[in-house]
Amino acid sequence: MSLPIKTENLTKKFGDFTAVDQVTFEVDRGEIFGFLGANGAGKTTTIRILTGLLAPTSGDARVAGCDVYTQQEQIKSQIGYMSQLFSLYRDLTVRENIRLFGGIYGLSKTEIKRKTKSLLERLDMQDRADFEVASLPLGWKQKLAFSIALMHDPQLLFLDEPTSGVDPITRRQFWEQIYEVASQGTTILVTTHYMDEAEYCDRTSIMVDGRIEALGSPDELKQKYQKKTMNDVFVSLARNAERGGGGT
Ligand code: ATP
């Protein structure tokens, strides 16, 4: 079976500005891979390429074995995507959102019915099925968005700052869901600005000014850079960034 993600010298230029600069990395099946970097480092641009939304300028990348230059549509059917900014339709009910995304993911009416029932049961949300999403607490919205992103059983899930703005307990619960899904073999690529979450990943990369400056397990990186926490590793690498002011 092909690797969930494999890139080699992946590069994206906007005019003469190089947003992503010869990025090479692999992600293994069932791995939770943290994709870290300061503001403007090039994470979102890389994710847009890997999710089939943007063509690279040069280099290679395969997602679920599909070529990012020529097989964008196949890629979209193999992946799930969730971010804090793009998730659910607030003015639709819980049930309507499930139905809508099920349709977008190409599920049949029968499958959507079955998935709606099991998803509502699992999230203990049967009583809220006909509530507008806008009325739900943020933690619930996230759980729902996460489950919906997995509705079509993708082999790879992209989480782009999924826990932004959420309290630590809800974030921890969200990570329990991530572990559960990864333990069933789904691969996760997650970006976060919370360095405690970087510690929960199997491996992380740290991007600085378009390049991957560091890659390894949290323990390997802490040892390599002689730091006690991932936050310290991150700060020591991002401090000299030319873009984004070195912050997270
Ligand atoms: P953040 O955490 O702030 O989202 P990021 O690591 O995701 O940062 P990107 O959004 O990938 O960074 O941006 C990388 C660089 O590329 C930034 O300097 C950004 O201004 C630039 N950039 C992104 N998209 C475009 C575009 N369409 N045209 C020109 N420059 C762009």
PDB file of C-alpha atoms and ligand atoms in Angstrom:
ATOM      1  CA  MET A   1       0.000   0.000   0.000  1.00  0.00           C
ATOM      2  CA  SER A   2       1.356   3.466  -0.855  1.00  0.00           C
ATOM      3  CA  LEU A   3       2.324   5.928   1.832  1.00  0.00           C
ATOM      4  CA  PRO A   4      -0.437   8.368   2.871  1.00  0.00           C
ATOM      5  CA  ILE A   5       1.865  11.329   2.102  1.00  0.00           C
ATOM      6  CA  LYS A   6       5.190  11.440   0.308  1.00  0.00           C
ATOM      7  CA  THR A   7       6.756  14.660  -0.967  1.00  0.00           C
ATOM      8  CA  GLU A   8      10.079  15.333  -2.592  1.00  0.00           C
ATOM      9  CA  ASN A   9      11.472  18.827  -3.089  1.00  0.00           C
ATOM     10  CA  LEU A  10       7.928  20.166  -3.183  1.00  0.00           C
ATOM     11  CA  THR A  11       8.053  23.841  -4.111  1.00  0.00           C
ATOM     12  CA  LYS A  12       5.451  26.571  -4.586  1.00  0.00           C
ATOM     13  CA  LYS A  13       6.296  29.993  -5.901  1.00  0.00           C
ATOM     14  CA  PHE A  14       3.989  32.993  -6.096  1.00  0.00           C
ATOM     15  CA  GLY A  15       5.748  35.177  -8.687  1.00  0.00           C
ATOM     16  CA  ASP A  16       9.334  35.274  -7.494  1.00  0.00           C
ATOM     17  CA  PHE A  17       8.367  34.629  -3.850  1.00  0.00           C
ATOM     18  CA  THR A  18       8.981  31.039  -2.717  1.00  0.00           C
ATOM     19  CA  ALA A  19       6.245  30.130  -0.227  1.00  0.00           C
ATOM     20  CA  VAL A  20       7.189  26.426  -0.024  1.00  0.00           C
ATOM     21  CA  ASP A  21      10.827  25.635  -0.637  1.00  0.00           C
ATOM     22  CA  GLN A  22      11.916  22.084  -1.557  1.00  0.00           C
ATOM     23  CA  VAL A  23       9.933  20.346   1.141  1.00  0.00           C
ATOM     24  CA  THR A  24      10.610  16.607   1.518  1.00  0.00           C
ATOM     25  CA  PHE A  25       8.808  14.388   4.017  1.00  0.00           C
ATOM     26  CA  GLU A  26       6.774  11.199   4.402  1.00  0.00           C
ATOM     27  CA  VAL A  27       3.896  10.309   6.671  1.00  0.00           C
ATOM     28  CA  ASP A  28       3.198   6.678   7.616  1.00  0.00           C
ATOM     29  CA  ARG A  29      -0.152   4.959   7.856  1.00  0.00           C
ATOM     30  CA  GLY A  30      -1.916   5.565  11.184  1.00  0.00           C
ATOM     31  CA  GLU A  31       0.612   8.208  12.146  1.00  0.00           C
ATOM     32  CA  ILE A  32      -0.338  11.471  13.883  1.00  0.00           C
ATOM     33  CA  PHE A  33       1.935  13.945  12.157  1.00  0.00           C
ATOM     34  CA  GLY A  34       2.199  17.489  13.567  1.00  0.00           C
ATOM     35  CA  PHE A  35       2.808  20.097  10.894  1.00  0.00           C
ATOM     36  CA  LEU A  36       4.180  23.093  12.760  1.00  0.00           C
ATOM     37  CA  GLY A  37       5.585  26.442  11.751  1.00  0.00           C
ATOM     38  CA  ALA A  38       5.443  30.139  12.520  1.00  0.00           C
ATOM     39  CA  ASN A  39       2.901  32.393  10.796  1.00  0.00           C
ATOM     40  CA  GLY A  40       3.655  32.580   7.093  1.00  0.00           C
ATOM     41  CA  ALA A  41       6.033  29.587   7.185  1.00  0.00           C
ATOM     42  CA  GLY A  42       4.156  27.870   4.352  1.00  0.00           C
ATOM     43  CA  LYS A  43       1.954  25.307   6.154  1.00  0.00           C
ATOM     44  CA  THR A  44      -1.361  26.302   4.619  1.00  0.00           C
ATOM     45  CA  THR A  45       0.147  26.480   1.136  1.00  0.00           C
ATOM     46  CA  THR A  46       1.579  22.962   1.561  1.00  0.00           C
ATOM     47  CA  ILE A  47      -1.763  21.654   2.833  1.00  0.00           C
ATOM     48  CA  ARG A  48      -3.586  23.261  -0.096  1.00  0.00           C
ATOM     49  CA  ILE A  49      -1.251  21.383  -2.455  1.00  0.00           C
ATOM     50  CA  LEU A  50      -1.656  18.092  -0.577  1.00  0.00           C
ATOM     51  CA  THR A  51      -5.444  18.381  -0.567  1.00  0.00           C
ATOM     52  CA  GLY A  52      -5.554  18.928  -4.326  1.00  0.00           C
ATOM     53  CA  LEU A  53      -6.570  22.595  -4.185  1.00  0.00           C
ATOM     54  CA  LEU A  54      -3.377  24.154  -5.527  1.00  0.00           C
ATOM     55  CA  ALA A  55      -0.821  22.948  -8.072  1.00  0.00           C
ATOM     56  CA  PRO A  56       2.856  23.018  -7.034  1.00  0.00           C
ATOM     57  CA  THR A  57       5.492  24.845  -9.057  1.00  0.00           C
ATOM     58  CA  SER A  58       7.997  21.980  -8.948  1.00  0.00           C
ATOM     59  CA  GLY A  59       8.939  18.854  -7.031  1.00  0.00           C
ATOM     60  CA  ASP A  60       6.774  15.806  -6.384  1.00  0.00           C
ATOM     61  CA  ALA A  61       4.031  14.859  -3.976  1.00  0.00           C
ATOM     62  CA  ARG A  62       1.758  11.870  -3.721  1.00  0.00           C
ATOM     63  CA  VAL A  63      -1.220  11.676  -1.390  1.00  0.00           C
ATOM     64  CA  ALA A  64      -2.740   8.213  -0.898  1.00  0.00           C
ATOM     65  CA  GLY A  65      -0.661   7.222  -3.918  1.00  0.00           C
ATOM     66  CA  CYS A  66      -2.224   9.946  -6.125  1.00  0.00           C
ATOM     67  CA  ASP A  67      -0.175  12.571  -7.926  1.00  0.00           C
ATOM     68  CA  VAL A  68      -0.916  16.153  -6.808  1.00  0.00           C
ATOM     69  CA  TYR A  69      -0.380  17.445 -10.372  1.00  0.00           C
ATOM     70  CA  THR A  70      -2.799  15.173 -12.185  1.00  0.00           C
ATOM     71  CA  GLN A  71      -5.045  13.345  -9.707  1.00  0.00           C
ATOM     72  CA  GLN A  72      -6.536  16.103  -7.568  1.00  0.00           C
ATOM     73  CA  GLU A  73     -10.076  14.722  -7.784  1.00  0.00           C
ATOM     74  CA  GLN A  74      -8.990  11.233  -6.639  1.00  0.00           C
ATOM     75  CA  ILE A  75      -7.113  12.869  -3.750  1.00  0.00           C
ATOM     76  CA  LYS A  76     -10.236  14.747  -2.642  1.00  0.00           C
ATOM     77  CA  SER A  77     -12.204  11.496  -2.410  1.00  0.00           C
ATOM     78  CA  GLN A  78      -9.525   9.858  -0.205  1.00  0.00           C
ATOM     79  CA  ILE A  79      -9.144  12.613   2.370  1.00  0.00           C
ATOM     80  CA  GLY A  80     -11.099  14.380   5.076  1.00  0.00           C
ATOM     81  CA  TYR A  81     -10.473  18.007   5.967  1.00  0.00           C
ATOM     82  CA  MET A  82     -11.404  20.067   8.981  1.00  0.00           C
ATOM     83  CA  SER A  83     -10.307  23.486  10.132  1.00  0.00           C
ATOM     84  CA  GLN A  84     -11.453  26.042  12.624  1.00  0.00           C
ATOM     85  CA  LEU A  85     -12.284  28.405   9.787  1.00  0.00           C
ATOM     86  CA  PHE A  86     -13.957  25.984   7.400  1.00  0.00           C
ATOM     87  CA  SER A  87     -16.274  23.514   8.993  1.00  0.00           C
ATOM     88  CA  LEU A  88     -20.037  23.444   9.269  1.00  0.00           C
ATOM     89  CA  TYR A  89     -22.922  25.564   8.022  1.00  0.00           C
ATOM     90  CA  ARG A  90     -24.048  27.466  11.094  1.00  0.00           C
ATOM     91  CA  ASP A  91     -27.582  28.188   9.939  1.00  0.00           C
ATOM     92  CA  LEU A  92     -28.339  24.564   9.074  1.00  0.00           C
ATOM     93  CA  THR A  93     -29.312  22.003  11.701  1.00  0.00           C
ATOM     94  CA  VAL A  94     -27.037  19.198  12.840  1.00  0.00           C
ATOM     95  CA  ARG A  95     -28.972  16.684  10.736  1.00  0.00           C
ATOM     96  CA  GLU A  96     -28.950  18.964   7.669  1.00  0.00           C
ATOM     97  CA  ASN A  97     -25.174  19.388   7.917  1.00  0.00           C
ATOM     98  CA  ILE A  98     -24.650  15.625   8.093  1.00  0.00           C
ATOM     99  CA  ARG A  99     -26.917  15.119   5.076  1.00  0.00           C
ATOM    100  CA  LEU A 100     -25.264  17.915   3.091  1.00  0.00           C
ATOM    101  CA  PHE A 101     -21.689  16.731   3.645  1.00  0.00           C
ATOM    102  CA  GLY A 102     -22.680  13.105   3.098  1.00  0.00           C
ATOM    103  CA  GLY A 103     -23.931  14.183  -0.337  1.00  0.00           C
ATOM    104  CA  ILE A 104     -20.761  16.175  -1.057  1.00  0.00           C
ATOM    105  CA  TYR A 105     -18.672  13.125  -0.128  1.00  0.00           C
ATOM    106  CA  GLY A 106     -20.687  11.043  -2.554  1.00  0.00           C
ATOM    107  CA  LEU A 107     -22.481   8.768  -0.060  1.00  0.00           C
ATOM    108  CA  SER A 108     -25.780   7.174  -1.105  1.00  0.00           C
ATOM    109  CA  LYS A 109     -29.076   8.135   0.588  1.00  0.00           C
ATOM    110  CA  THR A 110     -29.115   4.835   2.495  1.00  0.00           C
ATOM    111  CA  GLU A 111     -25.526   5.315   3.676  1.00  0.00           C
ATOM    112  CA  ILE A 112     -26.286   8.885   4.755  1.00  0.00           C
ATOM    113  CA  LYS A 113     -29.278   7.641   6.792  1.00  0.00           C
ATOM    114  CA  ARG A 114     -27.189   4.954   8.441  1.00  0.00           C
ATOM    115  CA  LYS A 115     -24.266   7.305   9.120  1.00  0.00           C
ATOM    116  CA  THR A 116     -26.590   9.999  10.515  1.00  0.00           C
ATOM    117  CA  LYS A 117     -28.014   7.549  13.051  1.00  0.00           C
ATOM    118  CA  SER A 118     -24.672   6.134  14.154  1.00  0.00           C
ATOM    119  CA  LEU A 119     -22.993   9.543  14.275  1.00  0.00           C
ATOM    120  CA  LEU A 120     -25.760  11.091  16.404  1.00  0.00           C
ATOM    121  CA  GLU A 121     -25.679   8.095  18.753  1.00  0.00           C
ATOM    122  CA  ARG A 122     -21.911   8.119  19.100  1.00  0.00           C
ATOM    123  CA  LEU A 123     -21.844  11.839  19.848  1.00  0.00           C
ATOM    124  CA  ASP A 124     -24.886  11.518  22.115  1.00  0.00           C
ATOM    125  CA  MET A 125     -26.526  14.272  20.080  1.00  0.00           C
ATOM    126  CA  GLN A 126     -29.886  12.663  19.224  1.00  0.00           C
ATOM    127  CA  ASP A 127     -31.703  15.385  21.200  1.00  0.00           C
ATOM    128  CA  ARG A 128     -29.906  18.123  19.278  1.00  0.00           C
ATOM    129  CA  ALA A 129     -30.305  16.717  15.771  1.00  0.00           C
ATOM    130  CA  ASP A 130     -32.732  19.440  14.758  1.00  0.00           C
ATOM    131  CA  PHE A 131     -30.934  22.332  16.450  1.00  0.00           C
ATOM    132  CA  GLU A 132     -29.099  24.870  14.326  1.00  0.00           C
ATOM    133  CA  VAL A 133     -25.343  24.357  14.529  1.00  0.00           C
ATOM    134  CA  ALA A 134     -24.949  28.013  15.576  1.00  0.00           C
ATOM    135  CA  SER A 135     -26.697  27.204  18.866  1.00  0.00           C
ATOM    136  CA  LEU A 136     -24.213  24.479  19.894  1.00  0.00           C
ATOM    137  CA  PRO A 137     -21.280  25.082  22.246  1.00  0.00           C
ATOM    138  CA  LEU A 138     -17.939  25.286  20.421  1.00  0.00           C
ATOM    139  CA  GLY A 139     -16.690  21.920  21.736  1.00  0.00           C
ATOM    140  CA  TRP A 140     -19.792  20.176  20.334  1.00  0.00           C
ATOM    141  CA  LYS A 141     -19.428  21.941  17.005  1.00  0.00           C
ATOM    142  CA  GLN A 142     -15.877  20.645  16.792  1.00  0.00           C
ATOM    143  CA  LYS A 143     -16.802  17.078  17.662  1.00  0.00           C
ATOM    144  CA  LEU A 144     -19.504  17.195  15.028  1.00  0.00           C
ATOM    145  CA  ALA A 145     -17.203  18.724  12.387  1.00  0.00           C
ATOM    146  CA  PHE A 146     -14.576  16.082  13.163  1.00  0.00           C
ATOM    147  CA  SER A 147     -17.057  13.212  12.780  1.00  0.00           C
ATOM    148  CA  ILE A 148     -18.465  14.685   9.583  1.00  0.00           C
ATOM    149  CA  ALA A 149     -14.958  14.979   8.102  1.00  0.00           C
ATOM    150  CA  LEU A 150     -14.682  11.207   8.653  1.00  0.00           C
ATOM    151  CA  MET A 151     -18.100  10.288   7.257  1.00  0.00           C
ATOM    152  CA  HIS A 152     -16.753   8.864   3.993  1.00  0.00           C
ATOM    153  CA  ASP A 153     -14.084   6.803   5.837  1.00  0.00           C
ATOM    154  CA  PRO A 154     -11.104   8.690   4.392  1.00  0.00           C
ATOM    155  CA  GLN A 155      -7.682   7.106   4.836  1.00  0.00           C
ATOM    156  CA  LEU A 156      -6.134  10.475   5.601  1.00  0.00           C
ATOM    157  CA  LEU A 157      -7.445  13.380   7.668  1.00  0.00           C
ATOM    158  CA  PHE A 158      -6.104  16.944   7.485  1.00  0.00           C
ATOM    159  CA  LEU A 159      -6.766  19.013  10.592  1.00  0.00           C
ATOM    160  CA  ASP A 160      -5.820  22.664  10.146  1.00  0.00           C
ATOM    161  CA  GLU A 161      -5.751  24.326  13.573  1.00  0.00           C
ATOM    162  CA  PRO A 162      -8.779  22.295  14.651  1.00  0.00           C
ATOM    163  CA  THR A 163      -8.623  23.367  18.295  1.00  0.00           C
ATOM    164  CA  SER A 164      -8.043  27.074  17.828  1.00  0.00           C
ATOM    165  CA  GLY A 165      -9.785  29.132  20.520  1.00  0.00           C
ATOM    166  CA  VAL A 166     -10.952  26.174  22.603  1.00  0.00           C
ATOM    167  CA  ASP A 167     -10.383  25.627  26.328  1.00  0.00           C
ATOM    168  CA  PRO A 168      -7.728  23.093  27.450  1.00  0.00           C
ATOM    169  CA  ILE A 169     -10.215  20.428  28.609  1.00  0.00           C
ATOM    170  CA  THR A 170     -12.127  20.475  25.339  1.00  0.00           C
ATOM    171  CA  ARG A 171      -8.828  20.393  23.466  1.00  0.00           C
ATOM    172  CA  ARG A 172      -7.764  17.345  25.450  1.00  0.00           C
ATOM    173  CA  GLN A 173     -11.081  15.603  24.652  1.00  0.00           C
ATOM    174  CA  PHE A 174     -10.617  16.464  21.004  1.00  0.00           C
ATOM    175  CA  TRP A 175      -7.210  14.792  21.097  1.00  0.00           C
ATOM    176  CA  GLU A 176      -8.786  11.634  22.546  1.00  0.00           C
ATOM    177  CA  GLN A 177     -10.884  11.494  19.375  1.00  0.00           C
ATOM    178  CA  ILE A 178      -7.769  11.946  17.240  1.00  0.00           C
ATOM    179  CA  TYR A 179      -6.028   9.047  19.033  1.00  0.00           C
ATOM    180  CA  GLU A 180      -9.028   6.800  18.599  1.00  0.00           C
ATOM    181  CA  VAL A 181      -9.260   7.442  14.875  1.00  0.00           C
ATOM    182  CA  ALA A 182      -5.493   7.033  14.363  1.00  0.00           C
ATOM    183  CA  SER A 183      -5.531   3.741  16.301  1.00  0.00           C
ATOM    184  CA  GLN A 184      -7.983   2.447  13.693  1.00  0.00           C
ATOM    185  CA  GLY A 185      -5.436   3.147  10.954  1.00  0.00           C
ATOM    186  CA  THR A 186      -6.478   6.622   9.752  1.00  0.00           C
ATOM    187  CA  THR A 187      -3.513   8.907   9.150  1.00  0.00           C
ATOM    188  CA  ILE A 188      -3.699  12.402  10.633  1.00  0.00           C
ATOM    189  CA  LEU A 189      -1.829  15.531   9.602  1.00  0.00           C
ATOM    190  CA  VAL A 190      -2.518  18.296  12.106  1.00  0.00           C
ATOM    191  CA  THR A 191      -1.406  21.909  12.380  1.00  0.00           C
ATOM    192  CA  THR A 192      -1.578  23.679  15.701  1.00  0.00           C
ATOM    193  CA  HIS A 193      -0.280  26.730  17.452  1.00  0.00           C
ATOM    194  CA  TYR A 194      -0.509  24.958  20.827  1.00  0.00           C
ATOM    195  CA  MET A 195       2.841  23.427  21.630  1.00  0.00           C
ATOM    196  CA  ASP A 196       1.421  21.078  24.269  1.00  0.00           C
ATOM    197  CA  GLU A 197      -0.396  19.447  21.333  1.00  0.00           C
ATOM    198  CA  ALA A 198       2.898  19.043  19.466  1.00  0.00           C
ATOM    199  CA  GLU A 199       3.907  16.724  22.312  1.00  0.00           C
ATOM    200  CA  TYR A 200       0.916  14.466  21.526  1.00  0.00           C
ATOM    201  CA  CYS A 201       2.028  13.798  17.933  1.00  0.00           C
ATOM    202  CA  ASP A 202       4.014  10.727  16.852  1.00  0.00           C
ATOM    203  CA  ARG A 203       6.295  12.970  14.798  1.00  0.00           C
ATOM    204  CA  THR A 204       6.299  16.643  13.933  1.00  0.00           C
ATOM    205  CA  SER A 205       7.943  18.816  11.349  1.00  0.00           C
ATOM    206  CA  ILE A 206       8.771  22.470  11.979  1.00  0.00           C
ATOM    207  CA  MET A 207       8.670  24.804   8.994  1.00  0.00           C
ATOM    208  CA  VAL A 208      10.603  28.057   8.895  1.00  0.00           C
ATOM    209  CA  ASP A 209      10.455  30.411   5.894  1.00  0.00           C
ATOM    210  CA  GLY A 210       9.130  27.751   3.519  1.00  0.00           C
ATOM    211  CA  ARG A 211      11.561  24.987   4.516  1.00  0.00           C
ATOM    212  CA  ILE A 212      11.285  22.070   6.907  1.00  0.00           C
ATOM    213  CA  GLU A 213      13.945  22.868   9.491  1.00  0.00           C
ATOM    214  CA  ALA A 214      13.318  19.949  11.838  1.00  0.00           C
ATOM    215  CA  LEU A 215      11.523  16.625  11.694  1.00  0.00           C
ATOM    216  CA  GLY A 216      11.232  13.852  14.264  1.00  0.00           C
ATOM    217  CA  SER A 217       9.371  12.583  17.300  1.00  0.00           C
ATOM    218  CA  PRO A 218       8.964  15.108  20.132  1.00  0.00           C
ATOM    219  CA  ASP A 219      11.586  13.203  22.168  1.00  0.00           C
ATOM    220  CA  GLU A 220      14.062  13.140  19.280  1.00  0.00           C
ATOM    221  CA  LEU A 221      13.633  16.858  18.648  1.00  0.00           C
ATOM    222  CA  LYS A 222      13.962  17.804  22.308  1.00  0.00           C
ATOM    223  CA  GLN A 223      17.127  15.746  22.523  1.00  0.00           C
ATOM    224  CA  LYS A 224      18.569  17.077  19.274  1.00  0.00           C
ATOM    225  CA  TYR A 225      18.031  20.721  20.227  1.00  0.00           C
ATOM    226  CA  GLN A 226      18.744  20.129  23.942  1.00  0.00           C
ATOM    227  CA  LYS A 227      15.402  21.576  25.064  1.00  0.00           C
ATOM    228  CA  LYS A 228      12.950  20.463  27.719  1.00  0.00           C
ATOM    229  CA  THR A 229       9.727  21.133  25.819  1.00  0.00           C
ATOM    230  CA  MET A 230       8.516  21.290  22.224  1.00  0.00           C
ATOM    231  CA  ASN A 231       7.688  24.933  22.869  1.00  0.00           C
ATOM    232  CA  ASP A 232      11.380  25.606  23.547  1.00  0.00           C
ATOM    233  CA  VAL A 233      12.385  23.652  20.419  1.00  0.00           C
ATOM    234  CA  PHE A 234       9.872  25.623  18.377  1.00  0.00           C
ATOM    235  CA  VAL A 235      10.945  29.003  19.722  1.00  0.00           C
ATOM    236  CA  SER A 236      14.635  28.265  19.150  1.00  0.00           C
ATOM    237  CA  LEU A 237      13.950  27.425  15.496  1.00  0.00           C
ATOM    238  CA  ALA A 238      11.293  30.039  14.723  1.00  0.00           C
ATOM    239  CA  ARG A 239      13.112  32.876  16.482  1.00  0.00           C
ATOM    240  CA  ASN A 240      15.220  33.609  13.416  1.00  0.00           C
ATOM    241  CA  ALA A 241      12.371  33.367  10.919  1.00  0.00           C
ATOM    242  CA  GLU A 242      12.265  36.204   8.421  1.00  0.00           C
ATOM    243  CA  ARG A 243       8.517  35.819   7.874  1.00  0.00           C
ATOM    244  CA  GLY A 244       5.784  36.040  10.493  1.00  0.00           C
ATOM    245  CA  GLY A 245       7.916  37.603  13.235  1.00  0.00           C
ATOM    246  CA  GLY A 246       8.833  34.235  14.726  1.00  0.00           C
ATOM    247  CA  GLY A 247       5.524  33.868  16.628  1.00  0.00           C
ATOM    248  CA  THR A 248       3.157  30.910  16.492  1.00  0.00           C
TER     249      THR A 248
HETATM  250  P1  ATP B   1      -0.302  30.861   9.060  1.00  0.00           P
HETATM  251  O1  ATP B   1      -0.004  30.029  10.265  1.00  0.00           O
HETATM  252  O2  ATP B   1      -0.212  32.334   9.323  1.00  0.00           O
HETATM  253  O3  ATP B   1      -1.534  30.456   8.315  1.00  0.00           O
HETATM  254  P2  ATP B   1       1.279  29.450   7.062  1.00  0.00           P
HETATM  255  O4  ATP B   1       2.481  28.747   7.551  1.00  0.00           O
HETATM  256  O5  ATP B   1       0.064  28.667   6.827  1.00  0.00           O
HETATM  257  O6  ATP B   1       0.960  30.645   8.046  1.00  0.00           O
HETATM  258  P3  ATP B   1       1.028  30.255   4.316  1.00  0.00           P
HETATM  259  O7  ATP B   1      -0.382  30.752   4.467  1.00  0.00           O
HETATM  260  O8  ATP B   1       1.261  28.995   3.611  1.00  0.00           O
HETATM  261  O9  ATP B   1       1.723  30.203   5.748  1.00  0.00           O
HETATM  262  O10 ATP B   1       1.839  31.414   3.610  1.00  0.00           O
HETATM  263  C1  ATP B   1       3.233  31.320   3.288  1.00  0.00           C
HETATM  264  C2  ATP B   1       3.677  32.582   2.613  1.00  0.00           C
HETATM  265  O11 ATP B   1       3.146  32.626   1.288  1.00  0.00           O
HETATM  266  C3  ATP B   1       3.212  33.856   3.310  1.00  0.00           C
HETATM  267  O12 ATP B   1       4.269  34.815   3.254  1.00  0.00           O
HETATM  268  C4  ATP B   1       2.037  34.297   2.481  1.00  0.00           C
HETATM  269  O13 ATP B   1       1.895  35.709   2.511  1.00  0.00           O
HETATM  270  C5  ATP B   1       2.423  33.830   1.085  1.00  0.00           C
HETATM  271  N1  ATP B   1       1.256  33.494   0.260  1.00  0.00           N
HETATM  272  C6  ATP B   1       0.307  32.584   0.541  1.00  0.00           C
HETATM  273  N2  ATP B   1      -0.612  32.509  -0.446  1.00  0.00           N
HETATM  274  C7  ATP B   1      -0.227  33.435  -1.383  1.00  0.00           C
HETATM  275  C8  ATP B   1      -0.759  33.857  -2.647  1.00  0.00           C
HETATM  276  N3  ATP B   1      -1.866  33.310  -3.148  1.00  0.00           N
HETATM  277  N4  ATP B   1      -0.082  34.822  -3.310  1.00  0.00           N
HETATM  278  C9  ATP B   1       1.051  35.364  -2.804  1.00  0.00           C
HETATM  279  N5  ATP B   1       1.609  35.012  -1.628  1.00  0.00           N
HETATM  280  C10 ATP B   1       0.982  34.067  -0.921  1.00  0.00           C
END
